[in-house]
CSV table of C-alpha atoms and ligand atoms in Angstrom, one decimal:
chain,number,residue,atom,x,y,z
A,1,UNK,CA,-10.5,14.4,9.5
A,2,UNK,CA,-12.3,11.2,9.1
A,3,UNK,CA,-11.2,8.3,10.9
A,4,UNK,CA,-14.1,5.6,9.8
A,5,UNK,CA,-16.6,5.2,7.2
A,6,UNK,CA,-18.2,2.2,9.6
A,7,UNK,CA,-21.8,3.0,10.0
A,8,UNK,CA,-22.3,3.8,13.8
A,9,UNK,CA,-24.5,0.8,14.5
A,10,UNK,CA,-21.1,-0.8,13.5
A,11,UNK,CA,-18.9,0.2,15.8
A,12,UNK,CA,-20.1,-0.9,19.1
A,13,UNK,CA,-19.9,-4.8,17.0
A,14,UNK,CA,-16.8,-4.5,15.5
A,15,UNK,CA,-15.1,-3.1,19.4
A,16,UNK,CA,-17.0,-6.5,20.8
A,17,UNK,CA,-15.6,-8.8,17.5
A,18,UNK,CA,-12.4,-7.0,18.2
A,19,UNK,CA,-12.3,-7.9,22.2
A,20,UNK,CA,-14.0,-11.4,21.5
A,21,UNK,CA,-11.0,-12.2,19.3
A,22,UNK,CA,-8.8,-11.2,22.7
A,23,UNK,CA,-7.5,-7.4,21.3
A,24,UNK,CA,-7.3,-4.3,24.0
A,25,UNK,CA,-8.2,-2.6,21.4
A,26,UNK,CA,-11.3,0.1,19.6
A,27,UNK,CA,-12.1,1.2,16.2
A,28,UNK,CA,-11.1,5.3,15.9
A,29,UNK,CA,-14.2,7.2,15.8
A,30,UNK,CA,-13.7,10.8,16.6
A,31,UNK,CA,-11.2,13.0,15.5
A,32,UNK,CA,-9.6,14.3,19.4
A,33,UNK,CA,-7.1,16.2,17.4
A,34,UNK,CA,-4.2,14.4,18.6
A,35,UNK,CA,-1.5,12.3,17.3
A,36,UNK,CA,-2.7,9.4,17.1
A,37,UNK,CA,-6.2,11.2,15.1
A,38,UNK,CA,-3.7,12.3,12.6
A,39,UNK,CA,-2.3,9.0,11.8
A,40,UNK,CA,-5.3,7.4,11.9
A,41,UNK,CA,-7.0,9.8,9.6
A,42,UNK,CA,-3.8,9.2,7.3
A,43,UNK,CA,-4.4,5.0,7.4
A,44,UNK,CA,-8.2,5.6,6.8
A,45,UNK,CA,-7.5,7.9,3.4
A,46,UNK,CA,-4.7,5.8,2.0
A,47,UNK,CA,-7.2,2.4,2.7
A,48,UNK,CA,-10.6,4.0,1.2
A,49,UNK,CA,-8.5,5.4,-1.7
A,50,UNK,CA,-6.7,2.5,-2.8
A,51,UNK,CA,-9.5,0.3,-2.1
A,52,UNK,CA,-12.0,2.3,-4.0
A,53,UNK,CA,-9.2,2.1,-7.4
A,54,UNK,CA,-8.9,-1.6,-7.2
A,55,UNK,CA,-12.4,-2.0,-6.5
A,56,UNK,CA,-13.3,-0.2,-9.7
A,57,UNK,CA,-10.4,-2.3,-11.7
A,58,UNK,CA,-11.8,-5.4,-10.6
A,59,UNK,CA,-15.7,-4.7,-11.5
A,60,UNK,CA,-16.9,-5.6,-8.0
A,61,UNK,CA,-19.7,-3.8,-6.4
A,62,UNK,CA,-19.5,-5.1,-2.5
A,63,UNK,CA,-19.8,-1.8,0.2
A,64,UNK,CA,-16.2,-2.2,1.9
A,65,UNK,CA,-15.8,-0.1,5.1
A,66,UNK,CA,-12.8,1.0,6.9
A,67,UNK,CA,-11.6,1.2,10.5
A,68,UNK,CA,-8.6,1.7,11.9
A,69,UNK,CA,-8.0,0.3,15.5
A,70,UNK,CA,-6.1,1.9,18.6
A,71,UNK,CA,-4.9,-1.3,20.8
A,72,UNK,CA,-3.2,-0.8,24.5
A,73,UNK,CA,-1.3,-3.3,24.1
A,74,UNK,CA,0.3,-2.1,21.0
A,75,UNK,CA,-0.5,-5.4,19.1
A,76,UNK,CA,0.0,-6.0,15.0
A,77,UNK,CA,-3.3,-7.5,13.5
A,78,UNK,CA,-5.3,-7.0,10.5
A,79,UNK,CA,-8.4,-8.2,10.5
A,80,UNK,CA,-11.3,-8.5,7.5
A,81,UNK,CA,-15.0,-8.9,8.2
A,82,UNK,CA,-18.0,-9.7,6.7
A,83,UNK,CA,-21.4,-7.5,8.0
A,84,UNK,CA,-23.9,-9.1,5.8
A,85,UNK,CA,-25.4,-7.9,3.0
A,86,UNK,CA,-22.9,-7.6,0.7
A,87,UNK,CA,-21.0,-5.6,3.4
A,88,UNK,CA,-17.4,-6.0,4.4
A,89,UNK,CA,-15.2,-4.4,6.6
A,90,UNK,CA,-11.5,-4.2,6.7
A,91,UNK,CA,-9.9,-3.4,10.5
A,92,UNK,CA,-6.1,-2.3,10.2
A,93,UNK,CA,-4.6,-1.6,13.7
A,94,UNK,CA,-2.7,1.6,14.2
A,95,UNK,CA,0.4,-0.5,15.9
A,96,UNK,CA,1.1,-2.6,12.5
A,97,UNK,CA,1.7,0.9,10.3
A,98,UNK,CA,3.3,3.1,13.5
A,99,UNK,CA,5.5,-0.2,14.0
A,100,UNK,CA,5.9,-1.0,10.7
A,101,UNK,CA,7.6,2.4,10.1
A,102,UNK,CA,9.9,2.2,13.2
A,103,UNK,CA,10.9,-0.9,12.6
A,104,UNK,CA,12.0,0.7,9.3
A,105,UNK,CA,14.0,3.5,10.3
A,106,UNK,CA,15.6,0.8,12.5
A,107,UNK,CA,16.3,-0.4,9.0
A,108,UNK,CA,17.5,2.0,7.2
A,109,UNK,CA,20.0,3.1,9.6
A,110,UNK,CA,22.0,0.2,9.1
A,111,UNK,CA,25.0,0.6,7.0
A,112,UNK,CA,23.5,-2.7,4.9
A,113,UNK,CA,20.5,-0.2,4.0
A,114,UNK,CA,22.7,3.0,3.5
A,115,UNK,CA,24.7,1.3,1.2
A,116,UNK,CA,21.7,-0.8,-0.7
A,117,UNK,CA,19.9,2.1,-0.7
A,118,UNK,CA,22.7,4.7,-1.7
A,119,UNK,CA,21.4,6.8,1.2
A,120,UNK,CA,22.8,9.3,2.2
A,121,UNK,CA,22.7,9.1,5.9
A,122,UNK,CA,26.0,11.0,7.2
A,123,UNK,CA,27.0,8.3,9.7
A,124,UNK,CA,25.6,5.0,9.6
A,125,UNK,CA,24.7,3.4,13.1
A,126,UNK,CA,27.3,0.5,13.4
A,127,UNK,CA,26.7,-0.4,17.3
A,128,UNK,CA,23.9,-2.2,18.1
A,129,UNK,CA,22.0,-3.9,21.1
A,130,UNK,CA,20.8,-7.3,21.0
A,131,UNK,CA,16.9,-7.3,21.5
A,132,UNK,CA,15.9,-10.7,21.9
A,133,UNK,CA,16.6,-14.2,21.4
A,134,UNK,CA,16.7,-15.0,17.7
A,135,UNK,CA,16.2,-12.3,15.1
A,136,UNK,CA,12.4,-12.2,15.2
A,137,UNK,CA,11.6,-11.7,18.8
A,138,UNK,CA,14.6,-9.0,18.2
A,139,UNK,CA,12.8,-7.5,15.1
A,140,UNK,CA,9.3,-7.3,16.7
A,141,UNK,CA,11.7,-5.3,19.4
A,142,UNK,CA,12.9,-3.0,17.4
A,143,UNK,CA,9.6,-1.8,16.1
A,144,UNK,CA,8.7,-0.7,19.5
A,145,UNK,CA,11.9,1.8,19.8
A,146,UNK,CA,11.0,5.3,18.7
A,147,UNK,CA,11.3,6.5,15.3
A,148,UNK,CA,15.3,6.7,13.7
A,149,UNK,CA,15.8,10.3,12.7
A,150,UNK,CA,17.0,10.4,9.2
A,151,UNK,CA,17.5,13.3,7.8
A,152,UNK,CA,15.1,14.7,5.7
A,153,UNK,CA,15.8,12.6,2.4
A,154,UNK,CA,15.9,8.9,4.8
A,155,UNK,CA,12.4,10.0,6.5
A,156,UNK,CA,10.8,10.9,3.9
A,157,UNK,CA,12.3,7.7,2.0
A,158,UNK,CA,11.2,5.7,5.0
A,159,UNK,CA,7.6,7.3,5.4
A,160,UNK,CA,7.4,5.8,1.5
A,161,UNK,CA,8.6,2.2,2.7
A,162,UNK,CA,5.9,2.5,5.0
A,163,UNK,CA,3.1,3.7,3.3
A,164,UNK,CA,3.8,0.6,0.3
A,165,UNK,CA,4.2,-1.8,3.2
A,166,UNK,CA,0.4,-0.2,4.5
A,167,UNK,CA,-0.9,-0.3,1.0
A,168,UNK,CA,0.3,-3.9,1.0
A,169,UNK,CA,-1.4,-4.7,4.3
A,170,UNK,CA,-4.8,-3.5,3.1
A,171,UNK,CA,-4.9,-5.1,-0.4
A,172,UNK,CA,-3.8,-8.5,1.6
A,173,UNK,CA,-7.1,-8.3,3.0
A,174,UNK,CA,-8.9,-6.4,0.5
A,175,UNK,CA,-7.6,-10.1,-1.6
A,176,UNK,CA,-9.5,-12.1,1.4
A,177,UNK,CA,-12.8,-10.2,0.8
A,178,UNK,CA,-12.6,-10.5,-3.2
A,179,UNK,CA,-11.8,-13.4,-3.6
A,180,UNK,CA,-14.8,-15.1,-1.2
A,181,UNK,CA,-12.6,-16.1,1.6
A,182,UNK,CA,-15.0,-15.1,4.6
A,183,UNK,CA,-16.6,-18.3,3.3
A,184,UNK,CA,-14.2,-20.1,5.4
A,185,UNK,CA,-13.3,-17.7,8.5
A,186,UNK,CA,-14.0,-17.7,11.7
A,187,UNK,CA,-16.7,-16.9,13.6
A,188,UNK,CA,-17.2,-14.5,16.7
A,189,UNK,CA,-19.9,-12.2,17.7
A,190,UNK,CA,-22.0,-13.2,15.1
A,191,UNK,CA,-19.3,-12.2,12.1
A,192,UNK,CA,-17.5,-13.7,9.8
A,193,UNK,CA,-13.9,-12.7,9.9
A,194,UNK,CA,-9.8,-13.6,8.9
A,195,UNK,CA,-7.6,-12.4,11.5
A,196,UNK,CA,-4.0,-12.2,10.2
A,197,UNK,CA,-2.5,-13.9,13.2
A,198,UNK,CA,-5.0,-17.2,14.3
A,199,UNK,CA,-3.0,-20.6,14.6
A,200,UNK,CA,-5.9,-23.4,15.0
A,201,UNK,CA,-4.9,-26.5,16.8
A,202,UNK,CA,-5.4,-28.4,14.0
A,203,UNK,CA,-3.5,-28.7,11.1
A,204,UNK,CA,-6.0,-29.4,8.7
A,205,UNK,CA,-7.5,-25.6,9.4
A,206,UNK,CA,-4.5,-24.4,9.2
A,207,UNK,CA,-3.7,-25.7,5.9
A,208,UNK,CA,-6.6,-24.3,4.5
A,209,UNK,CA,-5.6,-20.8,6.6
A,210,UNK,CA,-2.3,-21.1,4.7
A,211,UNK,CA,-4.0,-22.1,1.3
A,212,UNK,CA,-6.3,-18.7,1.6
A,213,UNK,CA,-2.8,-16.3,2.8
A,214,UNK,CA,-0.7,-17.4,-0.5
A,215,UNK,CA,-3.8,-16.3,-2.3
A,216,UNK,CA,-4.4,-13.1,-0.4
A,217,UNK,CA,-0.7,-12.5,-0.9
A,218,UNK,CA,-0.4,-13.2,-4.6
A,219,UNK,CA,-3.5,-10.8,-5.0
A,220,UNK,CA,-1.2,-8.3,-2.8
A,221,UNK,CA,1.3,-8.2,-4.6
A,222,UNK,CA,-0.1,-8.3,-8.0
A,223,UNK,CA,-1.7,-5.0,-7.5
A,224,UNK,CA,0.8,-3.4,-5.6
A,225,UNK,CA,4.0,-4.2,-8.2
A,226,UNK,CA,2.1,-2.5,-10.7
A,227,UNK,CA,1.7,0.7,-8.8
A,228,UNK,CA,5.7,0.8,-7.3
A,229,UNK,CA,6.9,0.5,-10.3
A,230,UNK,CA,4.9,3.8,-11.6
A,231,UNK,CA,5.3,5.4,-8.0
A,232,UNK,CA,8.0,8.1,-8.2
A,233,UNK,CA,10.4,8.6,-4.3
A,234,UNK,CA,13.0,10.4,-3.3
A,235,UNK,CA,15.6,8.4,-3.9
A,236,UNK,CA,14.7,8.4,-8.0
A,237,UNK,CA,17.6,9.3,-10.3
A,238,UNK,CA,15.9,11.7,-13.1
A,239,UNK,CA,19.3,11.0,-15.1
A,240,UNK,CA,19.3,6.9,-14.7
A,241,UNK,CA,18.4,4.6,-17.3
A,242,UNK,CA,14.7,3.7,-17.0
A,243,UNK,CA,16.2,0.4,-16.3
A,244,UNK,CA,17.9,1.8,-13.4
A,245,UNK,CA,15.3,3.5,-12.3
A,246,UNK,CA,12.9,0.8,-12.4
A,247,UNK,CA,15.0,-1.4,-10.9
A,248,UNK,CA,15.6,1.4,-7.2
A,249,UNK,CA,11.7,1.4,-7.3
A,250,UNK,CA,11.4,-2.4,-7.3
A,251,UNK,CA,14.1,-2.9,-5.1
A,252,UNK,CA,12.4,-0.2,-2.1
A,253,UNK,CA,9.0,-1.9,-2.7
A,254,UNK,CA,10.9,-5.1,-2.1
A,255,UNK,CA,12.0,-4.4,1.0
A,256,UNK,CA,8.8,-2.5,1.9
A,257,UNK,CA,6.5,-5.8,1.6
A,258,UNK,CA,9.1,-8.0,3.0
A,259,UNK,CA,9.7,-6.0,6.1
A,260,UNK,CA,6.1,-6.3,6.4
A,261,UNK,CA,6.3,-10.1,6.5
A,262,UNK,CA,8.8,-10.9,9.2
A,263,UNK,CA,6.6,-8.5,11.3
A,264,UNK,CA,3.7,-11.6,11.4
A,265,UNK,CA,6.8,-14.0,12.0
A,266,UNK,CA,8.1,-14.8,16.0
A,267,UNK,CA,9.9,-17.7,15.5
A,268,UNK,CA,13.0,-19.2,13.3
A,269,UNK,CA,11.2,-21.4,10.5
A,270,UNK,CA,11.2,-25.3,11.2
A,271,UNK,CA,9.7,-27.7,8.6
A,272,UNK,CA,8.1,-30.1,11.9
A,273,UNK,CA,6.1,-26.8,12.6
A,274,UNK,CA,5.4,-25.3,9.6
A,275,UNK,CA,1.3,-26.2,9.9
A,276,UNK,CA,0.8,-25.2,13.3
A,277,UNK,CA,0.4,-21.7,12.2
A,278,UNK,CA,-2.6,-20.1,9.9
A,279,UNK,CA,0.5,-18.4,7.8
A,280,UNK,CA,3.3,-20.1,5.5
A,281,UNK,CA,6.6,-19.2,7.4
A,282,UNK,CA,7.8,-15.7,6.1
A,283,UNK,CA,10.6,-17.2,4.3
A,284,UNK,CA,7.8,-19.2,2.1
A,285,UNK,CA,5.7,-16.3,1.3
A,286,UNK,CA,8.6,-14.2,0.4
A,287,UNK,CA,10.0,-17.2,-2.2
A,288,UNK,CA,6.2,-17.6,-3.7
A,289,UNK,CA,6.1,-13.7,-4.0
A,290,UNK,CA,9.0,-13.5,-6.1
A,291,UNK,CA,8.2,-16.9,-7.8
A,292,UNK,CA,4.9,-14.9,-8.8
A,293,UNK,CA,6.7,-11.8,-10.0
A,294,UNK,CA,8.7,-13.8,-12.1
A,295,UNK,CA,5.7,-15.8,-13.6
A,296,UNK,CA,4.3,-12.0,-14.2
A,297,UNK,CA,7.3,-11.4,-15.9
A,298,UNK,CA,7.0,-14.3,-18.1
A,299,UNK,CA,3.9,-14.1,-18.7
A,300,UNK,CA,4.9,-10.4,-20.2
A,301,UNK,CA,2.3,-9.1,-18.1
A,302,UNK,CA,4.7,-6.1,-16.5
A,303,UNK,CA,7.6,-4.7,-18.6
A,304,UNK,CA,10.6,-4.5,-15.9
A,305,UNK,CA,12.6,-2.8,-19.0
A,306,UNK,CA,15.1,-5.6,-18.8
A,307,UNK,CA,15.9,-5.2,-15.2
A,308,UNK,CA,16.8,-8.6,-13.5
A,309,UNK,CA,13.8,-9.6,-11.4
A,310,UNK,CA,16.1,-12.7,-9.7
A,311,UNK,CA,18.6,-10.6,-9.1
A,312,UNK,CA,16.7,-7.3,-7.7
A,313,UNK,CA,14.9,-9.9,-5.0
A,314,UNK,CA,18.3,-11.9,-4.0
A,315,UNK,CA,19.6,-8.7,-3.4
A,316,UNK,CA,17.0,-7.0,-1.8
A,317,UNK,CA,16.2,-9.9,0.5
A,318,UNK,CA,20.2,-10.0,1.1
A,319,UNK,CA,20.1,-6.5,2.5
A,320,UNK,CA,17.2,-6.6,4.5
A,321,UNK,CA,18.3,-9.6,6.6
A,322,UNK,CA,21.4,-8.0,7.0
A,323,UNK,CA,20.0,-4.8,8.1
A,324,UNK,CA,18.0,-6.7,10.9
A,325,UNK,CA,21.3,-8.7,11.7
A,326,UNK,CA,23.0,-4.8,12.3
A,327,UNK,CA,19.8,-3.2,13.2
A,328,UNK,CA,19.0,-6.2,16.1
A,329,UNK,CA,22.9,-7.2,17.0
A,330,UNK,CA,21.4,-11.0,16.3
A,331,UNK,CA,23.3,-12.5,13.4
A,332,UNK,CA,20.6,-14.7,11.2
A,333,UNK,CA,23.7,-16.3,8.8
A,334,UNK,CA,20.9,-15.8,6.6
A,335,UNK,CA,19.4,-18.5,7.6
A,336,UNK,CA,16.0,-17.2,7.6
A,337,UNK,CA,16.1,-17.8,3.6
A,338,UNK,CA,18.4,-19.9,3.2
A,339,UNK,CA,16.2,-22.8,5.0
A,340,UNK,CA,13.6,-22.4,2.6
A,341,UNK,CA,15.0,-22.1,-0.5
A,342,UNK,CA,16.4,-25.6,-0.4
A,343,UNK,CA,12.7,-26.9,0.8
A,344,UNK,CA,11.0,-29.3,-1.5
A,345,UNK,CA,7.9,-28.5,-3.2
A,346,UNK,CA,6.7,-31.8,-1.4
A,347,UNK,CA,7.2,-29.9,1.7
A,348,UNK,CA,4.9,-26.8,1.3
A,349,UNK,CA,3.7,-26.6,-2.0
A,350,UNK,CA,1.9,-29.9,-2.5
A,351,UNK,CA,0.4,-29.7,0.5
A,352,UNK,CA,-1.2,-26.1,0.6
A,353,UNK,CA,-2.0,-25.9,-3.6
A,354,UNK,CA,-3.8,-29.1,-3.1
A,355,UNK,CA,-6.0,-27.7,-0.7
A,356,UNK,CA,-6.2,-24.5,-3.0
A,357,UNK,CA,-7.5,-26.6,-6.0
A,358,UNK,CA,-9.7,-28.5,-3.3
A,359,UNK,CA,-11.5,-25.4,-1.7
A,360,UNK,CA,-11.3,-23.2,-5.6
A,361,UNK,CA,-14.7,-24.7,-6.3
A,362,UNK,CA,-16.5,-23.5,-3.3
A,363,UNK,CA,-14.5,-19.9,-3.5
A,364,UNK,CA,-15.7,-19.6,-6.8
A,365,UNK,CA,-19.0,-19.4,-6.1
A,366,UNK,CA,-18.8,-17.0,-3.2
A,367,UNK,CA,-16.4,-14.3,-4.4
A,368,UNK,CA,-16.9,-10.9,-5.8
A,369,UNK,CA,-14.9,-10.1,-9.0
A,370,UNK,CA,-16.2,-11.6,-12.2
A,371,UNK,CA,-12.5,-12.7,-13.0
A,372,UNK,CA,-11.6,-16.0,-12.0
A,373,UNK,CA,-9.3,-16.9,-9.2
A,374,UNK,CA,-5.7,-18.6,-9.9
A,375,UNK,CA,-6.1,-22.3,-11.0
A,376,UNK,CA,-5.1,-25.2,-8.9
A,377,UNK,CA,-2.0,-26.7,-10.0
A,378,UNK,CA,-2.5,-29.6,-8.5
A,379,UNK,CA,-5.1,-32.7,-7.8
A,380,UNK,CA,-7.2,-31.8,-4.8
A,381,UNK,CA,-6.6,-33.1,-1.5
B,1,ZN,ZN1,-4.2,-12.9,5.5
């Protein structure tokens, strides 16, 4: 089983990068036959595979290792790199898939999920303890409990959530490489890097942090509609409608990407501290992600085979919060949405696709696809 492709001269930089940016935590090397090996292995084939496809798509050429990294401390990062020389590398910690796919057994549990889902899950769990303060300390909880049990037809459902929701995870990052964001990372050991979670003190950094993640997650999500809607699961009814079954497949890779997002979110959204983080709220990336599907459907780009794109995502967003409300004991109202939909586009979206249209020049020139990247739609600022 391999576990890297790093070159070994790599490794010893990348553990340093790693514990410079303040992570217990080392890249996988050897295969020690365990547990954790096998998972590992798993990540690095699902990575080099889907990276290799998209690579080709996209006519770009740049050498793009992998390495997956075992933390202590159990932490949820993603990390991408630049070597030099027209070398990348993308670091996925083993924490943010192993907690990724508790958190959604947690999930799918609830009876919100068995009935969404039309699981069939013989009794639903209805009693719940409450795991935090506010829904997101509780939901980074919950991905720490051990793995639901299922039944056969709910893991192996679940083990698909997770692997879209890893597949999402890498081409996030895969997005920050292509499209010539190292140019404005940060800076440790000698490397150029983007580091999922980074808050800078000032706003101005984080703006353009924020500018670069709604362009990592449009790239995302892009690539990884088009595959879930071809991607066959369990839960597929051979005798539905193609509508039908379109719209379970959209509505499980739905809930697989936005699951992943209130993972890299620990605090109910407030507009006063909105850019003290490197990341748009989750509530904002989730409403641009669906604002972008629906542009895709528009645009005729994807045939959803007249299922209702609006509909799927109000529903599928509906049933996730209220499977962390059941899955957490911490009632959200919904407020988790609801407090962005109603935001201006003042608020958010002036402010960070300024600063897009401001640094597109300079990305431009750096990044590695002959396509070009999304035009500003507004003046720079
Ligand atoms: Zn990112």
């Amino acid at each position: 089983m391999m576990l890297t492709d790093l070159p070994k001269h790599w490794v010893p930089e990348i553990n340093l990068l790693v514990k410079e940016l303040g992570y217990t935590g080392e890249v996988l090397v050897s295969d020690e036959g365990d547990a954790v090996s096998k998972i590992g292995a798993n990540v690095f084939d699902v990575a080099r595979q889907l990276i290799d496809s998209t690579l080709v798509g996209l006519k770009a050429t740049a050498t793009i290792y992998v390495a997956v990294v075992a933390d202590a401390e159990r932490s949820f990062q993603a990390c991408a790199v630049e070597l030099g020389g027209d070398e990348y590398c993308i670091l996925i910690w083993l924490a943010a898939v192993a907690r990724t796919s508790r958190a959604l057994s947690r999930l799918l549990e609830t009876p919100s999920s068995v009935d969404f889902f039309k699981l069939n899950v013989a009794a639903p769990k209805i009693e719940t303890v409450p795991q935090g303060q506010d829904t997101f300390t509780a939901y980074q909880a919950i991905s720490l409990l051990p793995n639901a049990s299922l039944g056969e037809t709910g893991d192996q459902f679940c083990s698909h959530l997770t692997s879209m929701a890893l597949e999402w995870l890498v081409l996030h990052e895969l997005g920050h490489i292509v499209n010539g964001h190292l140019a404005m990372g940060g800076s440790a050991n000698d490397l150029r890097y983007i580091l999922e979670e980074n808050p800078s003190a000032s706003q101005d950094e984080n703006l353009t942090g924020q500018a670069l993640e709604v362009d990592a997650d449009c790239f995302a999500n892009q690539h990884c509609l088009h595959r879930s809607l071809n991607r066959p699961n369990i839960l597929d009814d051979s005798a539905a409608h193609e509508a039908d079954l379109l719209a379970g497949r959209l509505k499980a890779y739905l809930f697989s990407f936005l699951s992943i997002l209130r993972s890299f979110e620990h605090s109910p959204f407030a507009i006063e501290t909105m850019f003290h983080f490197d990341h748009p709220p989750g509530g904002i990336r989730m409403n641009y992600l669906l604002a972008q599907m629906l542009a895709i459907e528009n645009e005729g780009k994807v045939n959803f085979k007249g299922v209702d794109l609006a509909e799927a995502a109000a529903a599928t967003t509906a049933a996730l919060e209220r499977s962390i409300s059941q899955a957490t004991g911490i009632n959200s109202q919904g407020g988790n949405f609801l407090s962005v939909i109603s935001l201006s586009d003042d608020a958010f979206r002036k402010p960070v696709l300024s600063r897009w249209a401001k640094i597109y020049p300079e990305l431009n020139a750096v990044k590695l696809t002959p396509g070009k990247l999304a035009p500003p739609q507004y003046p720079p600022a």
